[in-house]
Coordinates of C-alpha atoms and ligand atoms in Angstrom, one line a residue:
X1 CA -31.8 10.6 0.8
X2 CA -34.9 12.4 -0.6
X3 CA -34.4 16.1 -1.9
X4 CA -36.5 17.4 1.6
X5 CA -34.4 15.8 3.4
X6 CA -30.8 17.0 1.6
X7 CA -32.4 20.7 1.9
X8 CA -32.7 20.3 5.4
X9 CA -29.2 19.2 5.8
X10 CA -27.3 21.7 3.9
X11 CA -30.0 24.5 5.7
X12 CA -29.0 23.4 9.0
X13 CA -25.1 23.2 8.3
X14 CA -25.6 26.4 6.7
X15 CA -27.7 28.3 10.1
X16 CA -24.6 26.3 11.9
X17 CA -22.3 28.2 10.3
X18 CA -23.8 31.7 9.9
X19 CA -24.5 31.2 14.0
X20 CA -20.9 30.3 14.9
X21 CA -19.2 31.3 12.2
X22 CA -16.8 28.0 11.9
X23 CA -16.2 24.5 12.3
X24 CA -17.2 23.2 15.3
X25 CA -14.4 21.1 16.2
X26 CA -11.5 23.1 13.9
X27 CA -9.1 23.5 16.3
X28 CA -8.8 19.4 16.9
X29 CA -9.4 18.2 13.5
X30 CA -6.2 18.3 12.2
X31 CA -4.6 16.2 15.0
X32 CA -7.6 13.8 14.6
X33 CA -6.4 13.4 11.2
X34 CA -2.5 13.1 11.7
X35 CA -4.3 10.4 14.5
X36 CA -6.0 8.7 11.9
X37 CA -3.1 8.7 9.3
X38 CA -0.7 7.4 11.4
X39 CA -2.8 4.7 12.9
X40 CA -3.0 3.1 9.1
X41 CA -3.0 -0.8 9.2
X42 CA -0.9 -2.3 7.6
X43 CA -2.4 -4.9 4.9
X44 CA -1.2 -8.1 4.7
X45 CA -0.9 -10.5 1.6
X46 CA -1.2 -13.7 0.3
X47 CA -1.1 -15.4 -2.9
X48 CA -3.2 -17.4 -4.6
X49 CA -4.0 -19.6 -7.1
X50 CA -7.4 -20.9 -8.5
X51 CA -8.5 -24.9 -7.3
X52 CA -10.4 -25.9 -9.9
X53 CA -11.9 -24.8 -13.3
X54 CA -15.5 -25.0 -13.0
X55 CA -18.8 -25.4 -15.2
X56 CA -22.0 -23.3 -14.4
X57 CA -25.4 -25.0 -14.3
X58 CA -28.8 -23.6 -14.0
X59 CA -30.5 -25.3 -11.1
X60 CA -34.0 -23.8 -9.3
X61 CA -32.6 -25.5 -6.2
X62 CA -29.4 -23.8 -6.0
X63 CA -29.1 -20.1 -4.4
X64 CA -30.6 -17.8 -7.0
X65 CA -31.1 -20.4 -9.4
X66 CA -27.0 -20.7 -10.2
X67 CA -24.6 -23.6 -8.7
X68 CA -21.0 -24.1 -9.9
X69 CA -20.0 -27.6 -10.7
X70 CA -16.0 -28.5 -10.9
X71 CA -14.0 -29.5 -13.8
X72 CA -11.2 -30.3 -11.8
X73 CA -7.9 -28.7 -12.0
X74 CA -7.3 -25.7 -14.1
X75 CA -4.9 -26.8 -17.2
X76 CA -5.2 -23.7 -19.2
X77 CA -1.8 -22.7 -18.9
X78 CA -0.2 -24.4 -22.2
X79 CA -3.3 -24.6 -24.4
X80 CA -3.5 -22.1 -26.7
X81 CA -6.4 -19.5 -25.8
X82 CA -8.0 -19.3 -29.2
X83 CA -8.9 -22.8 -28.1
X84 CA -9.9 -23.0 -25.1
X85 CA -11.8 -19.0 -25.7
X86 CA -13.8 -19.2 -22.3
X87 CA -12.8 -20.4 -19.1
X88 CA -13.8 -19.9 -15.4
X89 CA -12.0 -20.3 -12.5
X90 CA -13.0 -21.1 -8.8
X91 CA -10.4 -19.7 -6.0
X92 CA -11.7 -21.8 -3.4
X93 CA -13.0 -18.9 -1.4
X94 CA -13.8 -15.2 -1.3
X95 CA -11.0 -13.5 -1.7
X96 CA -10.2 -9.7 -2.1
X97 CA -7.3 -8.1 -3.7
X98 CA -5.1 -7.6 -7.1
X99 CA -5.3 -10.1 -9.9
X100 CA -2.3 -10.6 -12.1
X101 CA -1.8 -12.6 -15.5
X102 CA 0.9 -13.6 -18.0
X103 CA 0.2 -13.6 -21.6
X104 CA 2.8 -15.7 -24.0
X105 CA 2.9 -16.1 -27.5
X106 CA 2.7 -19.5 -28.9
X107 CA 3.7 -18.7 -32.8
X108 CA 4.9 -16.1 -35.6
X109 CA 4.6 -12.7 -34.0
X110 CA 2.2 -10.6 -32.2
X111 CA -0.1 -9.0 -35.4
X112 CA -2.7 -7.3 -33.5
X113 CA -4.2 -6.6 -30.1
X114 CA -5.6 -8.8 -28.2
X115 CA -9.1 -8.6 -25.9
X116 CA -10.1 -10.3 -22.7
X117 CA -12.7 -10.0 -20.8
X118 CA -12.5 -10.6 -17.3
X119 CA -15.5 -11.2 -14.7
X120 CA -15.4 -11.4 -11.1
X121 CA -17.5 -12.5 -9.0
X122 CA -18.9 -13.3 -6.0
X123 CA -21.8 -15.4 -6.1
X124 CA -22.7 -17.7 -9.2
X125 CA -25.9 -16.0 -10.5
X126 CA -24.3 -12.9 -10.2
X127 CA -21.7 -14.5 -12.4
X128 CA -24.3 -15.7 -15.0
X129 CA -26.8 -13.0 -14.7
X130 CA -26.8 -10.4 -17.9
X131 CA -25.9 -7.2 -15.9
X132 CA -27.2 -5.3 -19.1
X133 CA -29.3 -3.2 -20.0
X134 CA -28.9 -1.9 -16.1
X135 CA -31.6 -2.0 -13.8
X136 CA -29.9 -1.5 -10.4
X137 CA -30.2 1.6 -8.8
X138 CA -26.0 2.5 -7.7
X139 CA -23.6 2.2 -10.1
X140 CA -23.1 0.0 -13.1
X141 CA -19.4 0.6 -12.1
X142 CA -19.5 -1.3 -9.1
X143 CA -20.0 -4.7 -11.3
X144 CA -16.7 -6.3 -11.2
X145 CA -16.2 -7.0 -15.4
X146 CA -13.2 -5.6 -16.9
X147 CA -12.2 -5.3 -20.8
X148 CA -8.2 -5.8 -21.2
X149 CA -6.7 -5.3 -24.8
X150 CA -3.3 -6.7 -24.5
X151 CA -0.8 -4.4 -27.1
X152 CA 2.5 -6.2 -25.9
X153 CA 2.0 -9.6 -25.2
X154 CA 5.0 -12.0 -23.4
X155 CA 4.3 -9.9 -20.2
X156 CA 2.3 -9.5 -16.9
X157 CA -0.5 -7.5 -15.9
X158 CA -1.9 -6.3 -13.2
X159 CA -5.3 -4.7 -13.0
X160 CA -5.0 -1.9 -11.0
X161 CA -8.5 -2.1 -9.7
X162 CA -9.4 -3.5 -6.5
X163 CA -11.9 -7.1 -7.0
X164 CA -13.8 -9.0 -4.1
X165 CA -14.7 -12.8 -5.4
X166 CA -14.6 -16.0 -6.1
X167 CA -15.3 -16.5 -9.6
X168 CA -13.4 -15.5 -12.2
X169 CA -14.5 -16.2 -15.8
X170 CA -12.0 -15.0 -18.6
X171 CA -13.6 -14.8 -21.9
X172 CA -11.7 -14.3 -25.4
X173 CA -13.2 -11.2 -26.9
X174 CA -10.9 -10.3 -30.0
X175 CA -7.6 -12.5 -31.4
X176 CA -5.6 -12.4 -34.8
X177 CA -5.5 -15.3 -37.1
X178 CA -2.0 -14.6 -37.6
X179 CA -0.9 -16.0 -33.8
X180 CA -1.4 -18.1 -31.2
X181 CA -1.3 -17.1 -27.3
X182 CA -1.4 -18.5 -23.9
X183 CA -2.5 -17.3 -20.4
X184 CA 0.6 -19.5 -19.0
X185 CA 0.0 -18.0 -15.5
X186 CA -2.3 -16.0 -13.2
X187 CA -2.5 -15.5 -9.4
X188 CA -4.0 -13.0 -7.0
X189 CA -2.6 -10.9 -4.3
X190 CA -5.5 -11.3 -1.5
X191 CA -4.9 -8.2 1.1
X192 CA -6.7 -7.8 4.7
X193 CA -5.5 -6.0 7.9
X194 CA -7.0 -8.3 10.0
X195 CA -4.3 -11.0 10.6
X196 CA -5.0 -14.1 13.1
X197 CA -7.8 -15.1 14.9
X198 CA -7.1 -14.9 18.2
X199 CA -9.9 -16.5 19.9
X200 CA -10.3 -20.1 19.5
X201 CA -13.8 -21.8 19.9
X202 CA -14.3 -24.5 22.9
X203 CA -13.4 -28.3 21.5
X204 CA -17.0 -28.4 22.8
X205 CA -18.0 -26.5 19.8
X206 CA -20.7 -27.8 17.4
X207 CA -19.5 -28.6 13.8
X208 CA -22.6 -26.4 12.6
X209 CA -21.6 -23.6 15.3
X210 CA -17.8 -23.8 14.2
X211 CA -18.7 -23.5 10.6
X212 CA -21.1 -20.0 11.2
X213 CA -18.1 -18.9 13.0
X214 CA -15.7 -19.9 10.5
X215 CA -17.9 -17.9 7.6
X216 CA -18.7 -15.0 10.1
X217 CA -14.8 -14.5 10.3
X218 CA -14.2 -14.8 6.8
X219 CA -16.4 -12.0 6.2
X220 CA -15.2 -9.7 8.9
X221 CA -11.6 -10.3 7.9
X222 CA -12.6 -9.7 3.7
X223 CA -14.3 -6.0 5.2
X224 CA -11.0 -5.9 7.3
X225 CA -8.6 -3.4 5.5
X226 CA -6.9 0.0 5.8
X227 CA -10.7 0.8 7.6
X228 CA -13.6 -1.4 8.8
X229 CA -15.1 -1.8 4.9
X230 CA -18.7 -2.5 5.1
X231 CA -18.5 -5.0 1.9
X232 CA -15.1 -5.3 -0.2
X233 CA -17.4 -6.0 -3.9
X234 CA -19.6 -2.6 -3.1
X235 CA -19.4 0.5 -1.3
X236 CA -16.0 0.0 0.1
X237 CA -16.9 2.3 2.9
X238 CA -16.6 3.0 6.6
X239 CA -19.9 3.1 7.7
X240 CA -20.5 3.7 11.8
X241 CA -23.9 1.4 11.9
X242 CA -21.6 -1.3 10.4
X243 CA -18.4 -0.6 12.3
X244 CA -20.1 -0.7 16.1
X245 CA -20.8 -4.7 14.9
X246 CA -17.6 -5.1 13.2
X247 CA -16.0 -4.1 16.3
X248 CA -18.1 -6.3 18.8
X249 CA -17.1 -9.1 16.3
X250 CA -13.7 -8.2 16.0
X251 CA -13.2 -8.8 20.0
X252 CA -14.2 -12.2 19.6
X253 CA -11.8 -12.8 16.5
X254 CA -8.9 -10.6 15.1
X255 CA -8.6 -8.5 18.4
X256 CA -7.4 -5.4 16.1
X257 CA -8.6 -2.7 18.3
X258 CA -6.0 -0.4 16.5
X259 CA -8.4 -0.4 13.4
X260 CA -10.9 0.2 15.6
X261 CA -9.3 3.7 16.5
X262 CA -8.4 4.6 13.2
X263 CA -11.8 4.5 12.3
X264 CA -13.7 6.2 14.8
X265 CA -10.5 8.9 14.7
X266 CA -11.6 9.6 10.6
X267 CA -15.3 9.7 11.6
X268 CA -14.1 12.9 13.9
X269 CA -11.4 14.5 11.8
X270 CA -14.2 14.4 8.8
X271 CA -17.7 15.8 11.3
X272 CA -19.5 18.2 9.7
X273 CA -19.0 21.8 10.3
X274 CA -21.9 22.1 13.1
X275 CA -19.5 18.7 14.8
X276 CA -22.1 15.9 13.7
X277 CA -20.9 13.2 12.1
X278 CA -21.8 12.1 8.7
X279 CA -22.9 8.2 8.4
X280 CA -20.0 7.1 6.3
X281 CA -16.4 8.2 5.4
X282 CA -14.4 7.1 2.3
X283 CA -10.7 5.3 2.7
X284 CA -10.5 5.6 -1.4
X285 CA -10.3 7.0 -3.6
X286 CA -9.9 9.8 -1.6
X287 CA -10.2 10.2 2.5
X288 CA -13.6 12.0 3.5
X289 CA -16.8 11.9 4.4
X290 CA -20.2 11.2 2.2
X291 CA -21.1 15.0 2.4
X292 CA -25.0 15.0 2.9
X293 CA -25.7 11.5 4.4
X294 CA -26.7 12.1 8.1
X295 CA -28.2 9.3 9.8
X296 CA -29.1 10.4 12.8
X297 CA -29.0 6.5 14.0
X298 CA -25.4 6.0 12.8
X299 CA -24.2 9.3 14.8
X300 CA -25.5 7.6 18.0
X301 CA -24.2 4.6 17.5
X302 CA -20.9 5.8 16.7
X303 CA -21.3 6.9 20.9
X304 CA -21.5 3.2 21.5
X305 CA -18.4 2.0 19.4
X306 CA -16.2 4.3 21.4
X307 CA -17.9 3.5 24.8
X308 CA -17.1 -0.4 23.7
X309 CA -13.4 0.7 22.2
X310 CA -13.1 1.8 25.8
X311 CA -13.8 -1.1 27.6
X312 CA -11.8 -3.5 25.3
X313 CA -7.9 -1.8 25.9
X314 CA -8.7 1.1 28.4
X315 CA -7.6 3.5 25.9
X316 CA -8.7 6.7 28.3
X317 CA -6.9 9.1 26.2
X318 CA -8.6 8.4 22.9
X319 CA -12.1 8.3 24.7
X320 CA -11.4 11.5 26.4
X321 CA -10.0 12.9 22.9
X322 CA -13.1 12.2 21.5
X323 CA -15.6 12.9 24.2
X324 CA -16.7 16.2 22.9
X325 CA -17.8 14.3 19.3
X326 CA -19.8 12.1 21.4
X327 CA -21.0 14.5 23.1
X328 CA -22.1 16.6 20.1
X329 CA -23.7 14.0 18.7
X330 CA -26.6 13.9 21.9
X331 CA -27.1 17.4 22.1
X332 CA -27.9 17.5 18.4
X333 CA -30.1 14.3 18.3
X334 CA -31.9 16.0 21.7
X335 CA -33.2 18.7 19.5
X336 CA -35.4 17.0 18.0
X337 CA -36.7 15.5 21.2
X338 CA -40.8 17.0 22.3
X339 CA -42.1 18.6 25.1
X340 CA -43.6 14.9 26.1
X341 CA -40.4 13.6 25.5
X342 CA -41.1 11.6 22.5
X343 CA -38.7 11.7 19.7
X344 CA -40.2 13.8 16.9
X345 CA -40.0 12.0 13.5
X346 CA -41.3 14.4 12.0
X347 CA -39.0 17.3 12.7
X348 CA -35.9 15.5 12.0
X349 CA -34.2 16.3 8.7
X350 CA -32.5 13.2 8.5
X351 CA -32.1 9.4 7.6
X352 CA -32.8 7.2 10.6
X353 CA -31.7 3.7 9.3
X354 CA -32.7 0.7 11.4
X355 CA -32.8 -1.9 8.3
X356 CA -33.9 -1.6 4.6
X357 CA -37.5 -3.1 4.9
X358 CA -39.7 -0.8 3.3
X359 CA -42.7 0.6 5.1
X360 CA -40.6 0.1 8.3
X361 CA -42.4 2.6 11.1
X362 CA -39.3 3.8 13.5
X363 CA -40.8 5.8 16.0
X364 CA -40.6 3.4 18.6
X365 CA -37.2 2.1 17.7
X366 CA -35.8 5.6 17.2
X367 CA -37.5 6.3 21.1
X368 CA -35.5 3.7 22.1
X369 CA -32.3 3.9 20.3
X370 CA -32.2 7.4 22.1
X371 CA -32.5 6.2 25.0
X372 CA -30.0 3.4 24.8
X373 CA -27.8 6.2 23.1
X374 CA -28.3 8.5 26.3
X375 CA -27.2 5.1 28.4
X376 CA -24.1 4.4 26.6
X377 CA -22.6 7.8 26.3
X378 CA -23.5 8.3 30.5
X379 CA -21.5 5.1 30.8
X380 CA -19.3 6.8 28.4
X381 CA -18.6 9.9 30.7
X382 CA -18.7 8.3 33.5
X383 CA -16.0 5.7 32.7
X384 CA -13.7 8.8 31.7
X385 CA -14.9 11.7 34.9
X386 CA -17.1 13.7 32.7
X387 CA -20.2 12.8 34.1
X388 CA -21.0 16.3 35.8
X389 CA -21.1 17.2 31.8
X390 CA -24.1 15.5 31.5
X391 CA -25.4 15.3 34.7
X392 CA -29.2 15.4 33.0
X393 CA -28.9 11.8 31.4
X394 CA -30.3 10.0 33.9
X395 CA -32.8 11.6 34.6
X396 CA -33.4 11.9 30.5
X397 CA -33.1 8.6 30.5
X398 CA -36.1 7.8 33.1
X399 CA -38.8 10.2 31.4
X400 CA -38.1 9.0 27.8
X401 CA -38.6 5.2 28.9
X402 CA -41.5 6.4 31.1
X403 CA -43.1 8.5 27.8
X404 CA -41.7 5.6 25.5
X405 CA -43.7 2.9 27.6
X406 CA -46.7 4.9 27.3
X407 CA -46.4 6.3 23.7
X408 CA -45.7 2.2 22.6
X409 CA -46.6 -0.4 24.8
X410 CA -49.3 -1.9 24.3
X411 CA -50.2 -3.6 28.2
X412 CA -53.0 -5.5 27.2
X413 CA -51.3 -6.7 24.1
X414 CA -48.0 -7.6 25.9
X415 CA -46.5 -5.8 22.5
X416 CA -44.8 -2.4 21.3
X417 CA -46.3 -0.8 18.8
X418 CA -45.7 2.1 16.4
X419 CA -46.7 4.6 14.6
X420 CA -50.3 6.2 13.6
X421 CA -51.0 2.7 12.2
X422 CA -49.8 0.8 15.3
X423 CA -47.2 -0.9 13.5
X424 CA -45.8 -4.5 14.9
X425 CA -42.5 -5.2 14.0
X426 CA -39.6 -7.1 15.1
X427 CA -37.0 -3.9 15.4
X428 CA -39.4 -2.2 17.8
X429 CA -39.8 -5.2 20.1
X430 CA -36.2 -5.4 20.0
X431 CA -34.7 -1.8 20.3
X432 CA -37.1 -1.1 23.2
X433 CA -35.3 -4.5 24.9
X434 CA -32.0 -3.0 24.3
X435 CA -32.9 0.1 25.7
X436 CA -33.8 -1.2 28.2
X437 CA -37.7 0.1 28.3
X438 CA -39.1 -3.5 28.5
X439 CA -38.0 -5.6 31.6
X440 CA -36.7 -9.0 30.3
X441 CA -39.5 -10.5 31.3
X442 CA -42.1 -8.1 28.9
X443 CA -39.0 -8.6 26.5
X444 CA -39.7 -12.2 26.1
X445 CA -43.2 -11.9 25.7
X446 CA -43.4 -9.2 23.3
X447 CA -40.8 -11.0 21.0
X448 CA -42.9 -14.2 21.1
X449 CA -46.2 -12.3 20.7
X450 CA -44.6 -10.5 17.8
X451 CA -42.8 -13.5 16.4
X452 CA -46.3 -15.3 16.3
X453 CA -48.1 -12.9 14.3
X454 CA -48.2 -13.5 10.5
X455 CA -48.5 -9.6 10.2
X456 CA -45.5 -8.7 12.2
X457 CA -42.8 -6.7 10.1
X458 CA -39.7 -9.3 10.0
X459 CA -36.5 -7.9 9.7
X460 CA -35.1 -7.8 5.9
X461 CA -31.7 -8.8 6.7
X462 CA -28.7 -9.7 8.7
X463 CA -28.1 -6.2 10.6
X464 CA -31.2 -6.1 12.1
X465 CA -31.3 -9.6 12.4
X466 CA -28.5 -8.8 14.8
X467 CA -30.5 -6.8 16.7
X468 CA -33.5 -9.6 17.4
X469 CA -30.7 -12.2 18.4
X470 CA -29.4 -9.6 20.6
X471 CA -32.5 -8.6 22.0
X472 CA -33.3 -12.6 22.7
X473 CA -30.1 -12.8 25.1
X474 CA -30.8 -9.7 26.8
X475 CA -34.2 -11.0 27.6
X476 CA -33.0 -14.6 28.3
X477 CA -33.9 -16.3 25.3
X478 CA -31.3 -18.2 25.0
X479 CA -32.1 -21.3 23.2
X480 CA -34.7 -19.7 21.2
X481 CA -31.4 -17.3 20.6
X482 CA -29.6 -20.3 19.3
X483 CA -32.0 -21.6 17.2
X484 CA -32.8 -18.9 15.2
X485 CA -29.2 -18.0 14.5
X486 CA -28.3 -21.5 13.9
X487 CA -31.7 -21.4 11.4
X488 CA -30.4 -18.0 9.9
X489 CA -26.9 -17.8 9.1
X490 CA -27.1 -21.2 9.1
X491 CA -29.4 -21.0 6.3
X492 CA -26.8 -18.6 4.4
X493 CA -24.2 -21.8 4.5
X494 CA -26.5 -24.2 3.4
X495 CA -27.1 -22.4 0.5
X496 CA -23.4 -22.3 0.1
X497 CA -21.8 -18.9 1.1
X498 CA -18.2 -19.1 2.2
X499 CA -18.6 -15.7 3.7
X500 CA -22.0 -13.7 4.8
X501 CA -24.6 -11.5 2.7
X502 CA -25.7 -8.5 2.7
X503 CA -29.0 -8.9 2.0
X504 CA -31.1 -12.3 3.1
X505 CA -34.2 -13.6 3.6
X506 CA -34.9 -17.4 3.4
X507 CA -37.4 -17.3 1.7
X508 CA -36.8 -14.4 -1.0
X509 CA -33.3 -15.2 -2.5
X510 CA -33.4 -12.5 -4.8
X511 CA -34.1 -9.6 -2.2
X512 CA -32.7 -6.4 -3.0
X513 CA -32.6 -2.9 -1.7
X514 CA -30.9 -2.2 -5.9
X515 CA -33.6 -3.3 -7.8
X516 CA -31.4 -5.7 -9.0
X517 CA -29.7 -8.9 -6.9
X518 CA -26.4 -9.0 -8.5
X519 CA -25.4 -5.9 -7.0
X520 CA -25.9 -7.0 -3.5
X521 CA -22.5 -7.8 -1.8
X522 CA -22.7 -11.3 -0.7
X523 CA -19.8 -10.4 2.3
X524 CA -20.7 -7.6 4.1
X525 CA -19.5 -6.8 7.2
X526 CA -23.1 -5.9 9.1
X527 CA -23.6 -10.2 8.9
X528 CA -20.7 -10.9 10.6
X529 CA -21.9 -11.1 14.1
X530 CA -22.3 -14.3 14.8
X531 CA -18.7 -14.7 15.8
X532 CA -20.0 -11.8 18.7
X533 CA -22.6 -14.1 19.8
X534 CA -20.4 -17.3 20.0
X535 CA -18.1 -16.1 21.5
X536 CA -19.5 -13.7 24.1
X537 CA -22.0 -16.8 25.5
X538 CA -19.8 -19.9 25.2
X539 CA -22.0 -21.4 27.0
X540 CA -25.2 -21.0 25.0
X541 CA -23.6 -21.3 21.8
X542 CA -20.3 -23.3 22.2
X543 CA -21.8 -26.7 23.9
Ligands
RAM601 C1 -26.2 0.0 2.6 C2 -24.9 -0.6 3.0 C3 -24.2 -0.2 4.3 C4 -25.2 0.3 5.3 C5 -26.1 1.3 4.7 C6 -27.1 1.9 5.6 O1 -26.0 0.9 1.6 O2 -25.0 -2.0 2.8 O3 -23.6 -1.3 4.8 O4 -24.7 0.7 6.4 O5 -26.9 0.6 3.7

């Protein structure tokens, strides 16, 4: 968020407060929160061991220029450590949790301290890439490498900190001459709320199908834990653009609607003052929001989450609890609405995230995410008897697509475009689909005009990918649907994940919104939606 845009935050929280003088939903937070406590998950755990001890080898034909190759089974356990001074470790798969190890001492006594290093990791060139000097742009903390001087050796420790990997490579930092040591054991306590999949595939299934679905669930379940985390390596967040796809995913898999109201119950009990919701919420280190990021997208799609929470267990008391957030979150995103009603970029004071492709124009997408906004939360109110609320929707609904369809669509061009510049990209062929503003039939044609262009603006990674592939089944694309998420996420597991990326572009593997690659989390939960899509059309994707 840029410093004009934090000022407009904090001014209009401020006016919000000087005009009314409180928080606007005070009186139900706390019982939002006692709602959110108390619908917890419990994590479950496993433990495990590492498969192999493994060699890394620089190949420009692996993923990022990094491949692991095995050594076969790990026999560290008796060797003395001085000996053996670097090892690392492959657990088989990602895995996220507490890593434990037992130190012993070989001969004579313990003379001095002894440091290890310890590096987790998800990916192999994020293993073997020098993370310093630092050139990302978050944290250097979020790097998983971890110094351990061991005072009192013949014991176990635990680090208390949280790790999302792999990899694990323990190097020998600092040792006495006057004693020898093992590592005679290690293991890690792998945690996730999601427990079993509860939704098998057809036995008509494709092998190349079944194994996207099997990595799209491994992701959700590694984001799966006390909330819906949008990647277990980095941010370890709640994050509403993320959770409305981990929840259409989690229908198709784990079935764990409870998470699914503990997290839209911590987006409410933490709104802002003036009742909108901010775009992400912390589970730890301590509950609350990220005071400052509004995005207006993620309020409105928050609206949808509940609308879909809804329809899978008919849980009318919740929606109804919450009613008035979703609500709120229309009337604010109206005011910046024009006259011709057009959505006024320019007078928003906020983020409006659609993907992380720079140069990205979102005037026609942000029209139409509106208006499918408007849709949902009408469905929303009507489903629970509060439609006379909001009576206006409709009719909303019917000027912004007509103002939309002249504002972006380009007739003669059979294409939406946006912006001063005229802008073709993928997002605003496929938000205007979703909203509904193209018929399925202008749908198909602006996706393949789009798709044919060289120029056209492609999205920059799986969440907005999620969006086109969408978009294509909506407008009846359905092997072209197929193909393109078979090609995509497909691509990903050819190139060896075991769970899906943040970040990917087949033909840029070292994208990154950071500034620098190893910081992207390589299973995060906004690439998980593949499991939606095979399992919500069986018959496109299952035969
Ligand atoms: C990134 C994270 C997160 C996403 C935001 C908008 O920082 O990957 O998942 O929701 O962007």
């Amino acid at each position: 968020m840029n410093l004009r845009t934090l000022a407009a935050v904090l001014l209009s929280v401020a006016s919000f407060t000087l005009l009314y003088g409180q928080d606007y939903f005070e009186s139900s937070k706390p019982g939002w929160l006692e709602i959110a406590r108390s619908t917890t998950p419990v994590l479950h755990e496993e433990i495990l061991r590492p498969v192999a001890a493994v060699r890394a080898v620089q190949d420009p034909s692996a993923f990022q220029g990094w491949r692991y190759e095995s050594l076969g089974t790990p026999d560290f356990h008796a060797k003395n450590f001085k000996e053996v001074g670097e090892i690392t470790l492959d657990f088989g798969r990602h895995i996220t949790g507490y890593f434990s190890f037992h130190t012993k001492v070989l001969n004579n006594s313990q003379d001095a301290p002894v440091k290890l290093k310890f590096m987790f990791g998800e990916l192999p060139a994020e293993m073997n890439t020098p993370l310093d000097p630092w050139k990302g742009t978050l944290s250097r903390g979020w790097m998983q490498d971890e110094i351990v001087t061991l005072t009192d050796m013949d014991e176990w420790v635990t680090l208390p900190r949280r790790m999302s990997f792999r990899y694990l490579r323990i190097e020998l930092l600092g040792s006495s001459a006057g004693f020898d040591f093992a590592i005679d054991d290690l293991f890690f306590k792998a945690v996730s709320s999601a427990g079993e999949n509860q939704v098998p595939l057809l036995e008509t299934c494709p092998e190349e199908i079944r194994e996207i679905a099997r990595v799209s669930e491994a992701t959700l379940k590694e984001c799966m834990q006390t909330v819906f985390e949008d990647g277990p390596k980095r941010d370890h967040r709640l994050w509403s653009g993320d959770l409305y796809l981990q929840s259409l995913a989690n229908r198709y898999s784990f079935r764990n609607f409870e998470l699914v109201k503990h997290c839209l119950y911590m987006f409410a009990a933490f709104a802002g003052e003036n009742g909108v919701l901010w775009s992400n919420v912390y589970d730890f280190p301590k509950w609350g929001p990220q005071y400052g990021s509004y995005c207006l997208t993620y309020c409105l799609i928050w609206n949808s989450t509940l609308l879909e929470y809804l329809k899978d267990t008919g849980d009318y008391q919740t929606a109804t609890d919450l009613w008035k957030v979703a609500k709120r979150q229309i009337e604010d995103a109206m005011t910046y609405m024009r006259p011709d009603n057009i959505f006024d970029i320019n007078a928003r004071p906020v983020w409006l995230f659609f993907d992380h492709r720079a140069g990205l124009d979102v005037n026609a997408m942000m029209q139409a995410a509106m208006i499918f906004a408007l849709k949902d939360t009408y469905e929303l109110a009507t489903m629970i008897g509060c439609a006379d609320e909001v009576k206006e929707y409709p009719a909303l609904v019917k000027a912004m697509t007509k103002a939309a369809r002249k504002a972006y669509y380009d007739k003669d061009k059979e294409i939406v475009v946006s912006g001063p510049g005229a802008q073709v990209s993928i997002l605003s062929q496929t938000w205007m689909i979703k909203a509904g503003v193209l018929s399925p039939k202008e749908g198909r044609k602006a996706i393949v005009n789009a798709l044919a262009d060289p120029e056209t603006l492609m999205p920059s990674g799986p969440y907005a990918t999620h969006y086109l592939i969408d978009a294509m089944m909506i407008c009846g694309m359905h092997e072209q649907a197929r193909e393109y998420l078979v090609d995509y996420w497909g691509g990903m597991v050819r190139k060896g994940a075991d769970t899906f990326w943040e970040c990917y572009d087949p033909d840029d593997d070292m994208l990154t919104p950071y500034s620098f690659f190893p910081l992207n989390s390589a299973c995060h939960a906004w690439s998980c939606t593949p499991t939606y899509f095979i399992g919500k059309y069986p018959e496109v994707f299952q035969k």
